[in-house]
Short mmCIF file of C-alpha atoms and ligand atoms in Angstrom, two decimals:
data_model
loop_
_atom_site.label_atom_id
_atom_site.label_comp_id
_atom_site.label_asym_id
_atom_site.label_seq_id
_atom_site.Cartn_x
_atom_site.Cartn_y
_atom_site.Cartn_z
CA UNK A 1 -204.89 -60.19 -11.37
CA UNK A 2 -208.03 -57.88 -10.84
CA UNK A 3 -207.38 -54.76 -9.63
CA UNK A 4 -210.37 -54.27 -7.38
CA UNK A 5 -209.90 -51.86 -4.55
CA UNK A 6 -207.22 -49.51 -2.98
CA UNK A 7 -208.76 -50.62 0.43
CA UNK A 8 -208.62 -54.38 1.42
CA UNK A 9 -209.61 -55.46 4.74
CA UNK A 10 -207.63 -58.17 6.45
CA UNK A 11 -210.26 -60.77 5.07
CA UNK A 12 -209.88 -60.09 2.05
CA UNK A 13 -213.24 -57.80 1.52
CA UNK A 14 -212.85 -54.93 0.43
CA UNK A 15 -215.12 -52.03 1.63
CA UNK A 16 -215.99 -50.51 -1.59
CA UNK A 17 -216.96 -54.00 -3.12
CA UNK A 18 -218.82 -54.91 -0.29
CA UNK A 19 -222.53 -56.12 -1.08
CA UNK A 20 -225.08 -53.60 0.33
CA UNK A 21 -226.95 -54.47 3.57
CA UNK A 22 -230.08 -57.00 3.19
CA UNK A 23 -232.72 -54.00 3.64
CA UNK A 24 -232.00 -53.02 -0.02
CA UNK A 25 -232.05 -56.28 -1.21
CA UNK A 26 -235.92 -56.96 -0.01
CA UNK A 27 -238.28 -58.36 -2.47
CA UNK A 28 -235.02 -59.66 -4.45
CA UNK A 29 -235.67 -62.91 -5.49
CA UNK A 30 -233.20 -66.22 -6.11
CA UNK A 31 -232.13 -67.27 -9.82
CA UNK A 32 -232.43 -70.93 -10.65
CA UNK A 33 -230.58 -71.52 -14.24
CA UNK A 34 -230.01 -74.36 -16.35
CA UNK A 35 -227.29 -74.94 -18.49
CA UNK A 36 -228.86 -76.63 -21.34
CA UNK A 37 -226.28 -79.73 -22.36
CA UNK A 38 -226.18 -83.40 -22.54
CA UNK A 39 -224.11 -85.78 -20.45
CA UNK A 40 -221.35 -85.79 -23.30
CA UNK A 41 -220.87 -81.93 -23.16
CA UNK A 42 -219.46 -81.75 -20.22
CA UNK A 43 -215.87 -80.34 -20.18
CA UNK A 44 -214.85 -83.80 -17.67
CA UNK A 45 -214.88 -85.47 -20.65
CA UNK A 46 -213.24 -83.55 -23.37
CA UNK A 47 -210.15 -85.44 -23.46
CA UNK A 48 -212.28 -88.67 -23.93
CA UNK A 49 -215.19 -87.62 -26.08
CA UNK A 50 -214.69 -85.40 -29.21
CA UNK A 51 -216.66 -82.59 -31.14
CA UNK A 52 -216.72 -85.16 -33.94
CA UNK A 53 -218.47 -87.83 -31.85
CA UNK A 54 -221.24 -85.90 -30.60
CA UNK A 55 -223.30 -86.74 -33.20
CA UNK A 56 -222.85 -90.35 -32.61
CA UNK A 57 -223.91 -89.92 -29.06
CA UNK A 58 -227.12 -91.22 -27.81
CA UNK A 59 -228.72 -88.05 -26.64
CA UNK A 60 -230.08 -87.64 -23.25
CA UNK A 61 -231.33 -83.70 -23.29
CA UNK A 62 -234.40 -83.63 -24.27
CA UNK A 63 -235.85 -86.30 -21.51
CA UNK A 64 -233.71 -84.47 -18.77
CA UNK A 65 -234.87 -80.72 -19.58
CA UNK A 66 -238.18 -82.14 -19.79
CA UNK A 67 -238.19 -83.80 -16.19
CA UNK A 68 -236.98 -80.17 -14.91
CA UNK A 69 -239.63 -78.84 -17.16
CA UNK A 70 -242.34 -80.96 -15.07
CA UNK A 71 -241.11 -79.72 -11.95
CA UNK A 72 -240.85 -76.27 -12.30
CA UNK A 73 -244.32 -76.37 -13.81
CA UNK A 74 -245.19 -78.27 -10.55
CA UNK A 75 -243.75 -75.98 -8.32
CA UNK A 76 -244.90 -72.82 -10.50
CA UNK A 77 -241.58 -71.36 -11.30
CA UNK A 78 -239.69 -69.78 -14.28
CA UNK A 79 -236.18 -70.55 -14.67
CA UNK A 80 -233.31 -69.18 -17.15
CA UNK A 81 -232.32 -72.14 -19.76
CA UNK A 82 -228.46 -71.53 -21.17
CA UNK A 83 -228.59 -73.24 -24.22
CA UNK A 84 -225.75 -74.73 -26.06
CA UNK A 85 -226.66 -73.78 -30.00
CA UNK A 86 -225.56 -77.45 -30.72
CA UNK A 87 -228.21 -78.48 -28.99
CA UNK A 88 -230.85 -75.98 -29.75
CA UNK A 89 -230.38 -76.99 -33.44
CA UNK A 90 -231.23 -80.46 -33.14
CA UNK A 91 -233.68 -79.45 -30.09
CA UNK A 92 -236.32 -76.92 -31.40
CA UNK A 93 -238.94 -78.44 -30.23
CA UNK A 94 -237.63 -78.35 -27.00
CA UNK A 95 -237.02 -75.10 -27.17
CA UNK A 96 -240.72 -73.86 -28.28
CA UNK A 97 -241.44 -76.06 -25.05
CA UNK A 98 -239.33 -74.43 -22.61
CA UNK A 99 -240.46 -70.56 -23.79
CA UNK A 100 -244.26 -71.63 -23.96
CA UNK A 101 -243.60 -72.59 -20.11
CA UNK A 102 -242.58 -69.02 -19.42
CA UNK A 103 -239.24 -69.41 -18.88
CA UNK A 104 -236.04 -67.37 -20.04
CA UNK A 105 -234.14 -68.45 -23.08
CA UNK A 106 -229.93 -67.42 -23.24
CA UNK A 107 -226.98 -68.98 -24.23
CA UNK A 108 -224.19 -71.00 -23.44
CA UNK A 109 -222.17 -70.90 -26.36
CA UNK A 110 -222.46 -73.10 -29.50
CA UNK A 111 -219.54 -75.35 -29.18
CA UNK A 112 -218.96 -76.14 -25.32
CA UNK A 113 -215.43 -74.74 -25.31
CA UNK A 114 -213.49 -72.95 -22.85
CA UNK A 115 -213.45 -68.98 -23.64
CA UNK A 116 -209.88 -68.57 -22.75
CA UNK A 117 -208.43 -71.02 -25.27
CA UNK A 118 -210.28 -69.15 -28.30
CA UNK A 119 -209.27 -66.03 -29.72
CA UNK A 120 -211.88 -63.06 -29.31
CA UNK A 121 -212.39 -63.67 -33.34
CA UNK A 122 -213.29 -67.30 -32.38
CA UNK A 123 -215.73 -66.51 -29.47
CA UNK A 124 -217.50 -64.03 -31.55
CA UNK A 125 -218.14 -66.22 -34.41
CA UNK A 126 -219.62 -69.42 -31.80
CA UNK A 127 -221.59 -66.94 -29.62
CA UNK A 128 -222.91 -65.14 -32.66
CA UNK A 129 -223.88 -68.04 -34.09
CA UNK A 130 -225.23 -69.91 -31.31
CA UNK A 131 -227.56 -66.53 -29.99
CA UNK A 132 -228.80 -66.99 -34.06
CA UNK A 133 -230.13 -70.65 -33.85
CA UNK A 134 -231.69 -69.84 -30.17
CA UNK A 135 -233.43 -67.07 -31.00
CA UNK A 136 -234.77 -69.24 -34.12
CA UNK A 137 -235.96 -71.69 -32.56
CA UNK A 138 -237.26 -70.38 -29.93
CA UNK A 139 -239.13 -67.51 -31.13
CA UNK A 140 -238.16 -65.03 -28.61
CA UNK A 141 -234.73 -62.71 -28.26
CA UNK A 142 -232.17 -63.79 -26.14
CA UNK A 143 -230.33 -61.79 -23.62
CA UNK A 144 -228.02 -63.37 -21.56
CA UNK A 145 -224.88 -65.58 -21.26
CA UNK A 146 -223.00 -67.96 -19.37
CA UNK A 147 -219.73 -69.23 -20.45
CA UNK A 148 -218.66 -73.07 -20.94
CA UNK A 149 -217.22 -74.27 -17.49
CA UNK A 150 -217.04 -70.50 -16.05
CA UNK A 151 -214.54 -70.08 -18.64
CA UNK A 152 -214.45 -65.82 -18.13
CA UNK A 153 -211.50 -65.36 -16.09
CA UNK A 154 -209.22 -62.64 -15.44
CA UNK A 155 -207.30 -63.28 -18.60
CA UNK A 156 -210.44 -64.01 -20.68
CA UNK A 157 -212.95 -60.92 -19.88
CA UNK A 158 -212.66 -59.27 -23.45
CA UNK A 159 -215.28 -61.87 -23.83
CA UNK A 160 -217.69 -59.14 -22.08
CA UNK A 161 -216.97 -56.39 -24.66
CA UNK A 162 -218.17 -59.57 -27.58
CA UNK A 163 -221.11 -60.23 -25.60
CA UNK A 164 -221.83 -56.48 -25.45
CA UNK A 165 -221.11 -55.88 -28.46
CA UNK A 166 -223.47 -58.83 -29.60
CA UNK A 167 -226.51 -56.97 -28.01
CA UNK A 168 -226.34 -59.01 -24.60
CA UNK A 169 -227.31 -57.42 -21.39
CA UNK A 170 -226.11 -59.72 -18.85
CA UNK A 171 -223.83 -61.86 -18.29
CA UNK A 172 -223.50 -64.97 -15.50
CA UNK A 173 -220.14 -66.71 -15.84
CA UNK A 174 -217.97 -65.67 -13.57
CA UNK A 175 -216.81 -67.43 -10.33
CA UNK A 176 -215.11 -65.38 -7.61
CA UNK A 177 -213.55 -68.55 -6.38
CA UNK A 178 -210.28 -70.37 -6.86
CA UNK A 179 -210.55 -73.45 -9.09
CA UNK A 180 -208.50 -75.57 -11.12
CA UNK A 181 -210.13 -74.73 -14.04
CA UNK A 182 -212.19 -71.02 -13.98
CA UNK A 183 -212.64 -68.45 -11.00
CA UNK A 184 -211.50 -64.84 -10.38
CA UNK A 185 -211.67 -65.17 -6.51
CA UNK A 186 -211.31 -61.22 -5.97
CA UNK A 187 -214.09 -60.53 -8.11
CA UNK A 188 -217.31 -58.76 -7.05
CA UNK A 189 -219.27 -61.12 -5.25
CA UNK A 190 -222.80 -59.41 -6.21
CA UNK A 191 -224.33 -58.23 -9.43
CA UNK A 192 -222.26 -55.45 -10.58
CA UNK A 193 -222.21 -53.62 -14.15
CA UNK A 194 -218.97 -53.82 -16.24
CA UNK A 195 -217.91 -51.13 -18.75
CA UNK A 196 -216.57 -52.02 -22.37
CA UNK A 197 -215.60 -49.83 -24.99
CA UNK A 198 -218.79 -51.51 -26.93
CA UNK A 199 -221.07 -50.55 -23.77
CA UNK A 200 -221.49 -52.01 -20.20
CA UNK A 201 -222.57 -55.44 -19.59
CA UNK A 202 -224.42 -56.53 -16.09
CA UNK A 203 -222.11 -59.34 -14.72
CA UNK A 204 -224.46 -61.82 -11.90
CA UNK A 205 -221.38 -63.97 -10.34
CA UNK A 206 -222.37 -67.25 -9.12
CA UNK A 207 -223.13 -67.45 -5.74
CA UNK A 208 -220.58 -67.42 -2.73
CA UNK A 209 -220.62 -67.28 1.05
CA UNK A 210 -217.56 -66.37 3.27
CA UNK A 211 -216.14 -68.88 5.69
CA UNK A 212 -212.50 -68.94 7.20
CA UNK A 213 -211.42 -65.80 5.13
CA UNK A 214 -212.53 -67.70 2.10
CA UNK A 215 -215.22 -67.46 -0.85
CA UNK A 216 -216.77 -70.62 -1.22
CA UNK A 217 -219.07 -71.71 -4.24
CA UNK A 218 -222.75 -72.82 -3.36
CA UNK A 219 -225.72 -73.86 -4.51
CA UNK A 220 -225.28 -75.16 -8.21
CA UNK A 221 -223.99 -78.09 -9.84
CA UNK A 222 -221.37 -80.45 -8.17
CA UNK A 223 -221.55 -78.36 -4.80
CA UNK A 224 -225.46 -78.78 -5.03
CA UNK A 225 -224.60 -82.53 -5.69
CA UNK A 226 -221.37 -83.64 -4.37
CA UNK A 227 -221.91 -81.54 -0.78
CA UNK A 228 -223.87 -82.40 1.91
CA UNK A 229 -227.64 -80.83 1.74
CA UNK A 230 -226.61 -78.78 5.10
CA UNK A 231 -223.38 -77.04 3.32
CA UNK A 232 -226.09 -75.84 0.68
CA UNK A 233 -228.57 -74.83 3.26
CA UNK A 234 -225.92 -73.05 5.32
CA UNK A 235 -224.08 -71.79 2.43
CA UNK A 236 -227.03 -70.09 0.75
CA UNK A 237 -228.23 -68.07 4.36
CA UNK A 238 -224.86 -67.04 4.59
CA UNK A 239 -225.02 -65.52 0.96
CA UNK A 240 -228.16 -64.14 2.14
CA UNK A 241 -227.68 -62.49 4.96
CA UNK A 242 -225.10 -60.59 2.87
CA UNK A 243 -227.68 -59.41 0.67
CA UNK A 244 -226.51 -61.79 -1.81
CA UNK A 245 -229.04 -63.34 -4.19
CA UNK A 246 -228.85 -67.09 -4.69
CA UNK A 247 -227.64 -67.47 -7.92
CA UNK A 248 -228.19 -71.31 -8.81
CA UNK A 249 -227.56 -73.62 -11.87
CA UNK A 250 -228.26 -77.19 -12.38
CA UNK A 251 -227.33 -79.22 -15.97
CA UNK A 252 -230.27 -81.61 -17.30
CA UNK A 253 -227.84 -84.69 -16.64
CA UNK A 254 -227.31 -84.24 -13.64
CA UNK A 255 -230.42 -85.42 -12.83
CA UNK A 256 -230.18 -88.91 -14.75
CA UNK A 257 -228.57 -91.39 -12.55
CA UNK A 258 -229.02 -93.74 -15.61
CA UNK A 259 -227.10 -92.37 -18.22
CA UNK A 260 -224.31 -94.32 -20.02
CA UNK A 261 -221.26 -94.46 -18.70
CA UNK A 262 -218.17 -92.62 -20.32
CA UNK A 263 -214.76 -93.92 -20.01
CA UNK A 264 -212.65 -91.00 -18.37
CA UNK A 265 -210.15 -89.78 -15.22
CA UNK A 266 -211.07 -91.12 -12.23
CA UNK A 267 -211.61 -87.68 -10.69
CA UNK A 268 -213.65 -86.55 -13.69
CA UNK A 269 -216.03 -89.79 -13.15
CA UNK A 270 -216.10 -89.26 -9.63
CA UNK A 271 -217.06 -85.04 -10.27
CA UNK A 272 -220.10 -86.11 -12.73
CA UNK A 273 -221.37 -89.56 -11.44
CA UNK A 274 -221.37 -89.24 -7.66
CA UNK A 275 -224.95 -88.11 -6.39
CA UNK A 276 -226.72 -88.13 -9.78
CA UNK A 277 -229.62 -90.28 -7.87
CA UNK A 278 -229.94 -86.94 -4.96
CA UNK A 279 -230.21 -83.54 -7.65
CA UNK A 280 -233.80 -84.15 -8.22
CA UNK A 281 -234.69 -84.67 -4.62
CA UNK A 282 -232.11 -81.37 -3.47
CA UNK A 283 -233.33 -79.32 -5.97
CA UNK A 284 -237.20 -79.42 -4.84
CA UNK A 285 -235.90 -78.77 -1.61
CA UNK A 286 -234.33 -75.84 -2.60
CA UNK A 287 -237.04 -74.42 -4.95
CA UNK A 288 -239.44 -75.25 -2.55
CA UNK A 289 -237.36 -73.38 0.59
CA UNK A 290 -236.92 -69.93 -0.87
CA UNK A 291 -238.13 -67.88 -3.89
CA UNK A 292 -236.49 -68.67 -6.79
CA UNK A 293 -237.15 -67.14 -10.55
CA UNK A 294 -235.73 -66.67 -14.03
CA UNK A 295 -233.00 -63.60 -14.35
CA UNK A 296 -235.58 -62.11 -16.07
CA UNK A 297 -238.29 -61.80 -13.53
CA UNK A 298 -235.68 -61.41 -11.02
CA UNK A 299 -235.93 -57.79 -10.28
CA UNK A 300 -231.49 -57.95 -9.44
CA UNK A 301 -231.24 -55.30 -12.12
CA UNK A 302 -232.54 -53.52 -8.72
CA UNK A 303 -229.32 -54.26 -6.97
CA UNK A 304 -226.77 -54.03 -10.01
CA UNK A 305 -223.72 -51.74 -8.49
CA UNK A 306 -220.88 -49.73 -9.84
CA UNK A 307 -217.72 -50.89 -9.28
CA UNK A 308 -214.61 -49.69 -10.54
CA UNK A 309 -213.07 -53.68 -11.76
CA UNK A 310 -210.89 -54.36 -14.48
CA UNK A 311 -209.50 -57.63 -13.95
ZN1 ZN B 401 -221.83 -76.24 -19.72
#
């Protein structure tokens, strides 16, 4: 497991990776990101829905990006769009849409599939290739990347060297939470910059908050949608007070209560259906409480630390 620090508190904390007090962190601004993917992406469904039926899929994207498209032009802000290349291939359009808005383009992978199951050979070839047919498309470079399902975990982040390798800057994939299926709880909890022998990569973890000696998750996704709307409030001035930029992602089907219906576990129908009718609704609220931008307008760079983590 990551090697982090010689000097743990009790809590679990350590002193050197502690986030630096909230005066530096003024006039940092809140990320809101999107991973770009349709309701048959999602990794609940894998074992139900294969690569080969995608295209057989009726697709849901486009209408869903566009919705969040409307309100962030509504509410005047930029936002960071993750694209999976499947999707930007079919999607151009879409694409030329959401850069003409003035948002961020990146990537989240070609293929949808979880980083530690491929080899570094593999991941190279789908981010590669995925990067290719965003920038395409969308007529402007592309700089950052977030993994399928927060697939960079301890056992998986030679992905970073790839990605740095590949010409990326930044990365946002990893989770310092436990999780069935991603997390490296004792990572950095704040924007820190990783070294590879193909250069250093800027790593923005998804947000947490501590509670009970715990990290907890906040702010994106199913806890966004499955929590109450007071965890998410709580949870994100927690984070803050900490000096911890927001750091919050929403997919374009989660706000599509209508969507068809996939045959799956119970616990992965319950994890993607529950709440789709609330996102929309918690999301303005959010956007609407706090400042919230694209990576790239975000000024974190600001904050970025050196830390001395290996996994
Ligand atoms: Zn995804």
């Amino acid at each position: 497991m990551a090697e982090i620090s010689r000097s743990q508190h009790a809590d679990g904390n350590s002193a050197a990776l502690a986030p630096r007090p909230v005066a530096s962190a003024q006039g940092i601004r809140n990320v809101i990101s999107v991973d770009v993917e349709d309701y048959f992406h999602a990794e609940s469904f894998a074992d139900v829905v294969q690569r080969s039926d995608w295209e057989g899929c009726s697709s849901r994207v486009e209408a869903n990006t566009r919705r969040l498209l409307d309100l962030f032009a509504q509410l005047k802000v930029h936002a960071t769009f993750f694209v999976l290349g499947w999707v930007g291939e079919r999607h151009p359009e879409l694409l030329r849409q959401i850069a003409a808005g003035g948002h961020e383009l990146a990537c989240h992978s070609y293929w949808h599939r979880l980083i530690y199951q491929l080899s570094p050979a593999e991941f190279r070839e789908d981010t590669r290739k995925a990067k290719e047919v965003i920038e395409q498309a969308a007529g402007q470079g592309v700089c950052g990347y977030r993994a399928p399902t927060y697939s960079i975990v301890s056992n998986s982040l030679w992905a970073l060297e790839v990605l740095a390798d590949l010409g990326f800057t930044y990365d946002s994939s990893i989770f310092p939470i436990h999780h069935d299926r991603y997390g490296i709880p004792d990572a950095p909890r704040f924007p820190f910059r990783f070294s590879t022998p193909s250069g250093s990569i800027v790593e923005y973890p998804i947000t947490t908050f501590r509670m009970g000696g715990h990290n907890l998750p906040v702010a994106g996704g199913g806890y966004l949608r499955l929590l109450p709307w007071s965890y998410t409030r709580i949870g994100m001035r927690r984070a803050q007070r900490e000096g911890l930029p927001v750091i919050a992602y929403v997919h374009p089907w989660e706000i599509d209560p209508d969507q068809p219906r996939l045959p799956g576990r119970l616990i992965s129908r319950l994890r993607h259906y529950t709440n789709l009718g609330k996102v929309h609704g918690r999301l303005t609220k959010m956007l609407r409480g706090e400042t919230f931008t694209s990576f790239r307008e975000s000024g974190l760079a600001q904050i970025v630390q050196e830390v001395d983590f290996h996994g």
